Every structure is written in structure tokens, then in C-alpha cells.
XYZ file of C-alpha atoms in Angstrom:
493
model
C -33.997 42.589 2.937
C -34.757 40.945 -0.546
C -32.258 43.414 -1.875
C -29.150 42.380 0.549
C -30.156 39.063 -0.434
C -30.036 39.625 -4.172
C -27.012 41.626 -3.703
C -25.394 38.882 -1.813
C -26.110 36.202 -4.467
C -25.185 38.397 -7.659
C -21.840 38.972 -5.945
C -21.420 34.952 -5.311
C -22.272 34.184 -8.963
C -19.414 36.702 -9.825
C -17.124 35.144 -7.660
C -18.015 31.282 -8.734
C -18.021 32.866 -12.660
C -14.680 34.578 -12.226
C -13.031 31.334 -10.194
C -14.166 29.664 -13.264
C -13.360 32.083 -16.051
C -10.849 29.762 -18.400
C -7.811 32.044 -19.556
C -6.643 31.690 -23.218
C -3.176 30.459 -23.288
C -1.653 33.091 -25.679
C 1.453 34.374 -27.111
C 3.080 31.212 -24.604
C 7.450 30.868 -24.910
C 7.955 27.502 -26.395
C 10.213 25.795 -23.773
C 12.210 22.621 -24.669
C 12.493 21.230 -21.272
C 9.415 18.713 -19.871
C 7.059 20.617 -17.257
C 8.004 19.402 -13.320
C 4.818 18.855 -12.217
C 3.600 16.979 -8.711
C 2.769 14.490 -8.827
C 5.557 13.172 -11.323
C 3.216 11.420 -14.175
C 5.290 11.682 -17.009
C 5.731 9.012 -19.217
C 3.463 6.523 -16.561
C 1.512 3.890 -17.213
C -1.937 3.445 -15.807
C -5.515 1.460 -15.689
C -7.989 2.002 -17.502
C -10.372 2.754 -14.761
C -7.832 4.735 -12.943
C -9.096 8.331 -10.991
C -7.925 11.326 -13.378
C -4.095 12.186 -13.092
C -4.668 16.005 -11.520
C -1.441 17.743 -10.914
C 0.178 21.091 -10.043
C 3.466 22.362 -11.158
C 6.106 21.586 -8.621
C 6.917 25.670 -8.932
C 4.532 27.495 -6.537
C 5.605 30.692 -7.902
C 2.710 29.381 -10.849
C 0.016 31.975 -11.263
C -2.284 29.193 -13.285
C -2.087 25.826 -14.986
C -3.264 24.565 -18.325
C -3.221 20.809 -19.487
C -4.598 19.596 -22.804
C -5.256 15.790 -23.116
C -5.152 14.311 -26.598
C -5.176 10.914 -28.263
C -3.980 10.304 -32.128
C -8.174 10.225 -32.730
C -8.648 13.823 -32.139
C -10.862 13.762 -29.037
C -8.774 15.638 -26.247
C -9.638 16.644 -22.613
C -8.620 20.211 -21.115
C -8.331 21.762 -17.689
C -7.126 24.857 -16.084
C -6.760 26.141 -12.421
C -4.906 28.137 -10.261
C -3.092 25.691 -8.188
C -4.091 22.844 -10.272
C -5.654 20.808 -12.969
C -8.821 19.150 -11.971
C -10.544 16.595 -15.220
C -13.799 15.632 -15.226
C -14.169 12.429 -14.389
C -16.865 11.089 -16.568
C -14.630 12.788 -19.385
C -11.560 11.536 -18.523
C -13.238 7.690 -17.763
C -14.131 7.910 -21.576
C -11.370 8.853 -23.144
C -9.152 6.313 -21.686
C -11.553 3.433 -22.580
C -11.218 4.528 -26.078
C -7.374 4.702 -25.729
C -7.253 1.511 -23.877
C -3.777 -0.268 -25.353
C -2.694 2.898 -26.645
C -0.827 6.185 -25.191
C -2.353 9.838 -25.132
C 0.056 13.117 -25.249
C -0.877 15.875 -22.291
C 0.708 19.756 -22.700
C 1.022 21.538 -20.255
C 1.113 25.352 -19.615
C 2.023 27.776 -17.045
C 1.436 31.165 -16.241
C 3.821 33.506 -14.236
C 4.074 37.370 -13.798
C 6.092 37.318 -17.211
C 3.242 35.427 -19.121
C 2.507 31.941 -20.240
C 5.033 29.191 -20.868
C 4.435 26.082 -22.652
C 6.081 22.514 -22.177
C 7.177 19.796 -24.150
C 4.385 17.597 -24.325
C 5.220 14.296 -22.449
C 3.105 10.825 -23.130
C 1.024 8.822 -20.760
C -0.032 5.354 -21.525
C -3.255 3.609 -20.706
C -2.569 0.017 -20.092
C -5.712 -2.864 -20.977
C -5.064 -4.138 -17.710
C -7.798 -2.871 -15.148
C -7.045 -2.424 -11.821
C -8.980 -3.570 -8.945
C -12.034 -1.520 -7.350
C -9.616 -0.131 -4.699
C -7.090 -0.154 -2.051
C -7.723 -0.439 1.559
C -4.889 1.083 4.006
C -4.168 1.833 8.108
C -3.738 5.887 7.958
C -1.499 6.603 11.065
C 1.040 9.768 12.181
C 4.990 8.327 11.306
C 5.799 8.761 14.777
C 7.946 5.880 17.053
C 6.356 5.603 20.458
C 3.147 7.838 20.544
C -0.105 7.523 18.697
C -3.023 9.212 18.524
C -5.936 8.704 16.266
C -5.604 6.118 13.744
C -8.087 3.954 11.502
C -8.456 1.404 8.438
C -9.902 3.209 5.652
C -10.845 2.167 2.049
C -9.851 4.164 -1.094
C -12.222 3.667 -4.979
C -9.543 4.137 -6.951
C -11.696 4.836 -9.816
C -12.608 8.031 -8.181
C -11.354 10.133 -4.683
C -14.083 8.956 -2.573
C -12.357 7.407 0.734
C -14.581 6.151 3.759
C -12.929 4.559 6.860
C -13.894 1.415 8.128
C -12.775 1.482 11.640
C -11.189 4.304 13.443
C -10.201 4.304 16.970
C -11.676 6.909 18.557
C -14.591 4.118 18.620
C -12.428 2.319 20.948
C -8.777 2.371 23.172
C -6.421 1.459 20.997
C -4.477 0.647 18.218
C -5.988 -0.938 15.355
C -3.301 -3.140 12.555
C -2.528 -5.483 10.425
C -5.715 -6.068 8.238
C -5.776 -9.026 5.173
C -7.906 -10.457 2.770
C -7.974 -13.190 0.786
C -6.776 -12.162 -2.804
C -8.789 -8.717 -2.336
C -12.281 -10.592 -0.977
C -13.552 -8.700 2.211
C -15.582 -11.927 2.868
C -12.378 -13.338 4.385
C -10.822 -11.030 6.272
C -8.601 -10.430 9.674
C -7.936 -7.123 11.527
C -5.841 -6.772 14.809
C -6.831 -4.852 17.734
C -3.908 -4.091 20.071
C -4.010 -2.565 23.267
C -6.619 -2.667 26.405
C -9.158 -4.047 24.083
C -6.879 -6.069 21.994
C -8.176 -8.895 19.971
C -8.261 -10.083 16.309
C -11.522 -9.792 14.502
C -11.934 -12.781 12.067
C -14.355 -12.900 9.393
C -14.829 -15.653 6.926
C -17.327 -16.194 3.695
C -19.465 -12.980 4.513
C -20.226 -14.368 8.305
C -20.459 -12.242 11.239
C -17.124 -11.039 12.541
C -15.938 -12.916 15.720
C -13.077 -11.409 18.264
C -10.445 -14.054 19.189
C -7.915 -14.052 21.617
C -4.833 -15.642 19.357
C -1.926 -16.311 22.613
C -2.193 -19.835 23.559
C 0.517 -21.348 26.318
C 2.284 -23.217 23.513
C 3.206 -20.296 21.402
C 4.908 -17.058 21.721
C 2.620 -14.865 21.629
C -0.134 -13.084 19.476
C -0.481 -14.067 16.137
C 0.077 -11.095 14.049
C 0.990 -10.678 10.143
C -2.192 -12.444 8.531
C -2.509 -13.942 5.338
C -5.077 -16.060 3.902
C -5.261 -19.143 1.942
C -6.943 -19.164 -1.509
C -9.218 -21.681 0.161
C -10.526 -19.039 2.394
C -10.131 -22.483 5.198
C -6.172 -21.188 6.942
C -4.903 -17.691 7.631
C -0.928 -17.987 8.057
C 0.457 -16.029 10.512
C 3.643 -15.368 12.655
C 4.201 -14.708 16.181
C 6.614 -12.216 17.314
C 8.806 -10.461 20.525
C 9.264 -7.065 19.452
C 11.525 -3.751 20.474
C 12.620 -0.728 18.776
C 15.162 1.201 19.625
C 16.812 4.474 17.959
C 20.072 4.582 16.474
C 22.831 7.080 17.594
C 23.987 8.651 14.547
C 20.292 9.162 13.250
C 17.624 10.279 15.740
C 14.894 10.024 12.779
C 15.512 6.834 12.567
C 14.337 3.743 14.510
C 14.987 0.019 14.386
C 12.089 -2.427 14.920
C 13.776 -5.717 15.754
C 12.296 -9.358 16.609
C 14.299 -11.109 19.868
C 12.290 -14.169 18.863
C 9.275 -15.198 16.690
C 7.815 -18.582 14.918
C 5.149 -19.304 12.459
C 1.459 -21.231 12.960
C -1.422 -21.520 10.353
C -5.200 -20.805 11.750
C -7.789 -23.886 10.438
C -10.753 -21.427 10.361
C -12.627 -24.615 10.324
C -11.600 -26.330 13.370
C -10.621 -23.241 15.252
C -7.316 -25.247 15.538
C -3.473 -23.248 15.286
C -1.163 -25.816 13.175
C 2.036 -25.914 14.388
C 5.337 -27.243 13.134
C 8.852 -27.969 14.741
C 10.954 -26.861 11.820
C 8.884 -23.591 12.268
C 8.721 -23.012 15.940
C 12.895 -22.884 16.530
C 14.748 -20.609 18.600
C 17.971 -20.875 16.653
C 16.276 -19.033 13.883
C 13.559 -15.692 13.175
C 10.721 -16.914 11.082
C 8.418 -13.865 10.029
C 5.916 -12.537 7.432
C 4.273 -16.096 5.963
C 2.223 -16.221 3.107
C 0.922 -19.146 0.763
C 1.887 -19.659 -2.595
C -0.586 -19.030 -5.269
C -1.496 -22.386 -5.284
C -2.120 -23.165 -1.812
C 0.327 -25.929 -1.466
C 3.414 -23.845 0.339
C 4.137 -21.087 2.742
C 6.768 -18.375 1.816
C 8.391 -16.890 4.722
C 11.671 -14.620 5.921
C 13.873 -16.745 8.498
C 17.121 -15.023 9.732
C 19.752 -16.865 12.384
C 19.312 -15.931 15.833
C 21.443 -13.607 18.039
C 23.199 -14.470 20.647
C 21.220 -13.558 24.027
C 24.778 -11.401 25.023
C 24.608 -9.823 21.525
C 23.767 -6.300 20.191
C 24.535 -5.863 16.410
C 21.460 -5.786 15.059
C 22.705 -4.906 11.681
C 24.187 -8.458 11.403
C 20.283 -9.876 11.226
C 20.203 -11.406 7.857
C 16.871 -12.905 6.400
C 16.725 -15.346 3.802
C 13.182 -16.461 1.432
C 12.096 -19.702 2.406
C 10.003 -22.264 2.024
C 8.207 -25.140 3.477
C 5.544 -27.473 1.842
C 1.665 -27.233 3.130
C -1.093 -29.791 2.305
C -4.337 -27.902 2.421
C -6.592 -31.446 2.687
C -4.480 -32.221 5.756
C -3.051 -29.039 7.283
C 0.186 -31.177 7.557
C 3.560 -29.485 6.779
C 6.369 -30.712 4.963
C 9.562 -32.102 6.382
C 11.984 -29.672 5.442
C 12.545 -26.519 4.872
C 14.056 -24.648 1.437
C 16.074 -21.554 0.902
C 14.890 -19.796 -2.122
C 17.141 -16.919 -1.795
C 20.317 -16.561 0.327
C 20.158 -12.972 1.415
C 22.704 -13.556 3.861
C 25.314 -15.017 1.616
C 24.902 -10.937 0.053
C 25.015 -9.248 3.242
C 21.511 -8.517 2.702
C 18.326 -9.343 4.213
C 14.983 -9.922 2.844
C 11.176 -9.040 4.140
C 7.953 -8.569 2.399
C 7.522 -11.736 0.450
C 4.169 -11.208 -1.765
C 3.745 -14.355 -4.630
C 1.448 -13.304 -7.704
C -1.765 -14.263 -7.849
C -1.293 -15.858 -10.895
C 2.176 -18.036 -9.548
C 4.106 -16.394 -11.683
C 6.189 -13.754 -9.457
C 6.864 -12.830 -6.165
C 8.047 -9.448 -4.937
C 10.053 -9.266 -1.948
C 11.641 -6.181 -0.547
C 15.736 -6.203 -0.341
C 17.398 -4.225 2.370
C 20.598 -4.036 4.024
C 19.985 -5.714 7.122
C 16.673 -6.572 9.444
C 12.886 -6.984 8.655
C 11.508 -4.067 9.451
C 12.043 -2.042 5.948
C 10.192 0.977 6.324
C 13.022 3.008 8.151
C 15.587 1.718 5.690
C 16.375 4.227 2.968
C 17.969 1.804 0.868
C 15.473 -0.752 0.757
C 14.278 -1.324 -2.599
C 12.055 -4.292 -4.273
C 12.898 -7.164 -6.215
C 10.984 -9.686 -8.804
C 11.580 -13.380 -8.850
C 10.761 -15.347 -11.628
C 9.667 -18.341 -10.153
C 9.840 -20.251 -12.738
C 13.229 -19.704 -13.276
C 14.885 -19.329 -10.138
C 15.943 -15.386 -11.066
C 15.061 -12.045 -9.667
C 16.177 -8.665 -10.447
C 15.616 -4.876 -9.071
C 12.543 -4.007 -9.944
C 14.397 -0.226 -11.147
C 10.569 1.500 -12.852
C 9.005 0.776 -9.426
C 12.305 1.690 -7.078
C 13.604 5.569 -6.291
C 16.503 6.803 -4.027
C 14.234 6.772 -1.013
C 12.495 3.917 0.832
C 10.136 1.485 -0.675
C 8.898 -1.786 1.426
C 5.588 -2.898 1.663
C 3.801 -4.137 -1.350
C 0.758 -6.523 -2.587
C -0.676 -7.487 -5.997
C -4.050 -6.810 -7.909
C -5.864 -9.957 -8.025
C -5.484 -10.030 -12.060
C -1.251 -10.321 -10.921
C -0.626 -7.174 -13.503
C -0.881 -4.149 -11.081
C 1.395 -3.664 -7.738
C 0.705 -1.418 -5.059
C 3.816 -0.088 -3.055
C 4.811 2.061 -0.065
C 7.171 4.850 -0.888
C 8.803 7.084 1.213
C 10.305 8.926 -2.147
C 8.061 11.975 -1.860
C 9.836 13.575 1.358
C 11.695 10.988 2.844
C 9.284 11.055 5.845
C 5.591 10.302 5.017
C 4.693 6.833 3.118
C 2.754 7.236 0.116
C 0.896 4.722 -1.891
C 2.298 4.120 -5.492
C 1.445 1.868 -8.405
C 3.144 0.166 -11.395
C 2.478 -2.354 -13.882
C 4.008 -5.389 -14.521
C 3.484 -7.277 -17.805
C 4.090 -11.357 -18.235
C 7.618 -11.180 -18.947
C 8.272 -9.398 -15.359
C 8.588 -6.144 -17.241
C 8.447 -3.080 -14.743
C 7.027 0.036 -15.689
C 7.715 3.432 -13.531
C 5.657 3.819 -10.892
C 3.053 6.902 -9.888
C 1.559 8.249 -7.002
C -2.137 7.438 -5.755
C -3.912 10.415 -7.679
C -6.107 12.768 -5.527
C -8.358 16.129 -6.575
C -5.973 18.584 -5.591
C -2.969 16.797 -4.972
C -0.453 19.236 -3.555
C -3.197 20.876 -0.587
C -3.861 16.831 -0.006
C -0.833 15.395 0.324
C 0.652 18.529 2.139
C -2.296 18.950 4.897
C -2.338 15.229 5.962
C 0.353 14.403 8.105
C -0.329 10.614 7.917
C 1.283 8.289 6.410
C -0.023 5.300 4.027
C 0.500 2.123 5.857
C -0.037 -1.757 4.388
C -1.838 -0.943 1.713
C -3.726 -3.896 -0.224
C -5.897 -4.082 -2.897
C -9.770 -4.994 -2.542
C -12.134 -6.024 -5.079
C -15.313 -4.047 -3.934
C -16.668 -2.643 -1.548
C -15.763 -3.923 2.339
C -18.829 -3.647 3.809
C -17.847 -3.264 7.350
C -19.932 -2.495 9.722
C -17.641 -0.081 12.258
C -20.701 -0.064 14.849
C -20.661 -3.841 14.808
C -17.131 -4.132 15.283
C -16.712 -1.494 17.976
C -19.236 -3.445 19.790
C -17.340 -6.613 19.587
C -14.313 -5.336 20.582
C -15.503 -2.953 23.719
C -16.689 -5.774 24.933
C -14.476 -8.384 26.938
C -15.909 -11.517 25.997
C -12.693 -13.136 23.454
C -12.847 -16.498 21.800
C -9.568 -18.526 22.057
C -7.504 -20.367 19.633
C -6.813 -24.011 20.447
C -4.006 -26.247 19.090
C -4.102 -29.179 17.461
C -2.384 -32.174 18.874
């Protein structure tokens, strides 16, 4: 028996010694043309506390994969694999912090049944900017009408560990729509839809609460959360919803409002605000946030149909605005167009301000407000302190990109991309300096991206940055919301 055993073991270490044997890269043809590798990282820029870039050559006719890392100090970093290279973290941590403001140079080489090749070396450049602790994101299959397992999970983006927060298979139902305030889980909302719908609500660390959000002066549920700096209102917009598929394109669907309206939530008061220039049926209001002061709500507001009317591809939204006095929770009286859309036969959804009041990023599309089946949406910057806004071309591709949000320090955007395959959204990053400058964006890196991003059939959905860790407690929160009991918004007189 001892001898099976020590068979069995010598013949693992052989294995484990052999999957690890490093093969010299010799007598390699020189080729002039830059590797294609997947993820595309060439010529990025990144954090300095970003996970390591691994990659695999886009060829899976590769036998094996070499990449050098080096910096103009001499230190370098070096991997090789079969399918892919895989860094060590703690190495590759340490050599961008001593490149941090400056670029490093990777080469890469390939081996195939006619030997090794060897790429121009391309540059990657480590940005000073950090980037927050992580993202948090709703994983869910791309389908139209049929769900099955979904959940809110949290990404450190300094490493690959992932760890959901919610998932429901603790519960019937869907689960949506999660927020924070400016990447602080102490704040937070998450929707429940379905037989156990509610929205959880927690504010400065406090036990989460479930709250029923329809009242019998508004429309409906509140959905599409965001919070004021104060931590005191979450905006939010109420919405009638339907879908339906268009002719020419079966893989295509269009998510449509008949009607929606706008309320802020006093967390305080357990009061919904409500204003008449934001609660009319001649007009769409959707997706409200506050400025980065505090003192105005952005939001998309498109004309109405007629009731008779069909052509959906004639809804046009513009980015407005309408004043907001936190010490009151009055509104102003009147509301602004910041961007006529319609006037370009173009509509607008997504609004996102900087952090910092600088910016915001909205998402430009042809017609409607539901982006993410448009394959010409792309996003735009405004300046807004001048008035002007441009493509934002390092971040855009040829495919789909639509929902966004900033890192808290206003430098780092996080975007969803449907550039990969067309089908699945993927999380992407890029930087954007003080002058609005856009640099090209890259993929969210995993271990072995080709057998991750290929095996998960899910796609990346509202992604947002968080600042540490969320600290929710699922058990908690499938408590709450299995059970029936539901809090209910008032309004204020």
C-alpha cells in the first residue's frame, strides 16, 4: 500500500513539475506586426493597484505563451503558459508602484508547431491615479423574458477574488437596481422584484429595512436609485414598462416606458418629494441623479406618444435639469435643457456627473432609453463648465456601450460593453484626466481570461464602483425579504 501511495505522489510531482517546466524561447522569427492577444491591452492605461493584465493570444492554434514585463529601471516580470500568461500578483503589485506615472514595455512570444515567434513589443502605462477597492455588479443570463438564477456580486479589483452578496436562489425572484452613495455601502438601495418584491434601504451602516415604494399618488415603484452626497435623499424614477421585439431583428428587443415621473426619498422623514414639473404626462422623465454638489437633479425627459401611436423610434430624450435645495427638499420652478438630443435625432440616457463636478457622461443613442440593445450607442463627455461634450472615441468601439459610473476620485470610469461578441456585456475601464482627455479602454482582467469569459454565459450588468468591502449580510437580507411584513413610503403634503 505505502508503495501505490508513493508511486501515486512521485507521478503527481512529475505532472505539477512538467505543467510548470518554463520553455526557453529560442531561435524565435522576429515578426513586425503587434501580438493579437485577448484581452486587447495594448497600449492601455491602468491603476496602480489594478489585478495583473493576464492574457492569451487570440490564435488558439498557440502551443504556449511567453510575456516579459520591463520598465526603463531594469526590473522586469515574466510568465509563460499554455493557454495563458498568469503574473504573480505580489510581483506585478510592485512593479507598478515603482512605475507609477511612467509606462512599462511587455513582449510577447508564441509557440506553434513551426517554433517560436516573437512580437513587437507594445507599451502599457501605469497611471498615478488609483482606482477604487472594487466594482459591485447584477450577473444575469442576456435573455428577454426568462430568468433563472441571478445575484449582486462584488469584484476586488486589486485581485480576482469575487463573492456575491445576494443571489436569488435565497429567495423568488428577481433581484436589481443596486446604488450607493459615491461608492459607500453604508448608504445603499437594492430592488427586489417579483412575489417578494420590495426595496431594501440601508443608510449610515444601520440595519437594512424592506419598503414597499408604490403609494396611490404615484405611478408606481420607485426604481433607478441614486443617492445624495448627503446620504439624507435617494432620487428615483417611476416607470410603466414593455418590451417588445423588432421584426427585422429577432436578437433584438426594445424596452420602452408608456409613462414614468420622478420623486426624491427624505430618508429622514420617510417622506417621497414630489414635484408638478416632474410628475407630467406630456413628457418621460427617467434615470435622476444629483449633481456633485447636491443642489440639482440631472435627468432624461423625452415628449410623450400619442396613446394611438406606435413609432417608438421617434422617442427622443433630452439632459435636463431642475434645481434641488437639500435644507428644504423643495424643487426649483423650472426646468432646463442641457442638451437637445432631439433637435439631433438622437436621444440621450445614462446621465452620470463626476464626483468632482467637473464632467458628466451620458450615453448617446439613436432613439429610446433603454441603450443596451442599441449597437450604436456610444458615450459622450460634457464639460460642464463649458457647456461642450464630445464622443468619448478611447472609451467607445463599433459595438454597444451604455451603462457607466465614476470612481469616487472622478479619474477612472467603469463601462458596459457589448464589443467583445456583440452579445454578452462586459465590464471595461478607462481613464480620464482633468482636461476630459479619454484614454482607450480595457477589459476587467481575470486569471485565465479566455476559459472565464468563455464558460460564463452571464452578462455584466450596472456595474458601480465601491470603496471597500460591502459587508452584506445575504442571511439578513433573505430574511427580510421572505418575509411579508413591508414598510411604506408616505408623501409629503
Amino acid at each position: 500500500m505505502k508503495k501505490i501511495l508513493y508511486i501515486l505522489l512521485t507521478t503527481l510531482l512529475l505532472i505539477s513539475f512538467v505543467a510548470c517546466t518554463t520553455e526557453t524561447v529560442s531561435d524565435a522569427r522576429q515578426e513586425k506586426a503587434l501580438p493579437r492577444i485577448y484581452p486587447d491591452y495594448l497600449g492601455v492605461t491602468i491603476p496602480v493597484n489594478i489585478a495583473p493584465l493576464n492574457f492569451c493570444m487570440t490564435d488558439e492554434a498557440v502551443l504556449r505563451i511567453d510575456a516579459v514585463i520591463a520598465d526603463r529601471h531594469g526590473h522586469s516580470l515574466h510568465s509563460q503558459g499554455e493557454e495563458s500568461v498568469d503574473f504573480d500578483i505580489d510581483d506585478w503589485h510592485q512593479l507598478l508602484s515603482q512605475n507609477r506615472g511612467d509606462s512599462l514595455t511587455i513582449t510577447v512570444s508564441a509557440k506553434y508547431d513551426d517554433g517560436w515567434h516573437t512580437y513587437r513589443s507594445f507599451p502599457v502605462y501605469v497611471s498615478p491615479d488609483s482606482i477604487d477597492y472594487g466594482i459591485c455588479y447584477r450577473l444575469i443570463a442576456p435573455g428577454h423574458e426568462v430568468w433563472s438564477k441571478m445575484g449582486i456580486y462584488e469584484r476586488d479589483l486589486s485581485t480576482f477574488d469575487e463573492r456575491p452578496l445576494i443571489e436569488n436562489t435565497q429567495f423568488e425572484g428577481c433581484v436589481n437596481c443596486h446604488s450607493f452613495n459615491r461608492g459607500n455601502s453604508a448608504d445603499m438601495s437594492l430592488h427586489i422584484r417579483g412575489k417578494h418584491g420590495a426595496t431594501l434601504l440601508r443608510h449610515n451602516n444601520g440595519p437594512f429595512a424592506a419598503y414597499n415604494t408604490k403609494t396611490d399618488q404615484t405611478l408606481g415603484f420607485c426604481v433607478y436609485p441614486y443617492w445624495h452626497p448627503s446620504g439624507r435623499y435617494v432620487a428615483y424614477s417611476t416607470n410603466a414598462t414593455s418590451q417588445l421585439f423588432h421584426s427585422a431583428d429577432h436578437n433584438r428587443i426594445e424596452v420602452f416606458d408608456t409613462a414614468s415621473d420622478l420623486q426624491v426619498y427624505d430618508v429622514d422623514k420617510n417622506e417621497l418629494l414630489i414635484s408638478p414639473l416632474l410628475k407630467q404626462d406630456a413628457f418621460y422623465e427617467t434615470y435622476p441623479v444629483f449633481s456633485a454638489d447636491g443642489r440639482s437633479i440631472y435627468f432624461c425627459s423625452a415628449r410623450a406618444l400619442p396613446e394611438d401611436s406606435h413609432q417608438l423610434d421617434s422617442i427622443r430624450y433630452n439632459l435636463c435639469r431642475i434645481d434641488f435645495d437639500p435644507a428644504t427638499g423643495n424643487f426649483g420652478n423650472r426646468i432646463d435643457t442641457i442638451i437637445n438630443a432631439e433637435a439631433q435625432r438622437k436621444s440621450i440616457s445614462f446621465p452620470r456627473p463626476s464626483y468632482d463636478g467637473r464632467f458628466l457622461c451620458y450615453t448617446l443613442s439613436d432613439y429610446g432609453q433603454f441603450s443596451i440593445w442599441h449597437h450604436e450607442a456610444d458615450l459622450y463627455l460634457l464639460d460642464l463648465s463649458t457647456g461642450q461634450s464630445h464622443p468619448m472615441t478611447g472609451a467607445n468601439s463599433k459595438d454597444t456601450e451604455s451603462f457607466h459610473n465614476w470612481s469616487t476620485n472622478s479619474r477612472w470610469l467603469v463601462l458596459s460593453s457589448r464589443r467583445d461578441d456583440g452579445l454578452y456585456t462586459r465590464p471595461y475601464f478607462c481613464h480620464v484626466d482633468a482636461n476630459g482627455i479619454v484614454t482607450k479602454a480595457f477589459m476587467l482582467p481575470q486569471r485565465d481570461p479566455r476559459r472565464f469569459y468563455r464558460d460564463r454565459f452571464l452578462s455584466f450588468n450596472v456595474p458601480d464602483f465601491i470603496i471597500g468591502p460591502t459587508r452584506f449580510d445575504s442571511h439578513h437580507a433573505s430574511r427580510i425579504i421572505n418575509d411579508q411584513s413591508r414598510k411604506d413610503f408616505s408623501v409629503r403634503p
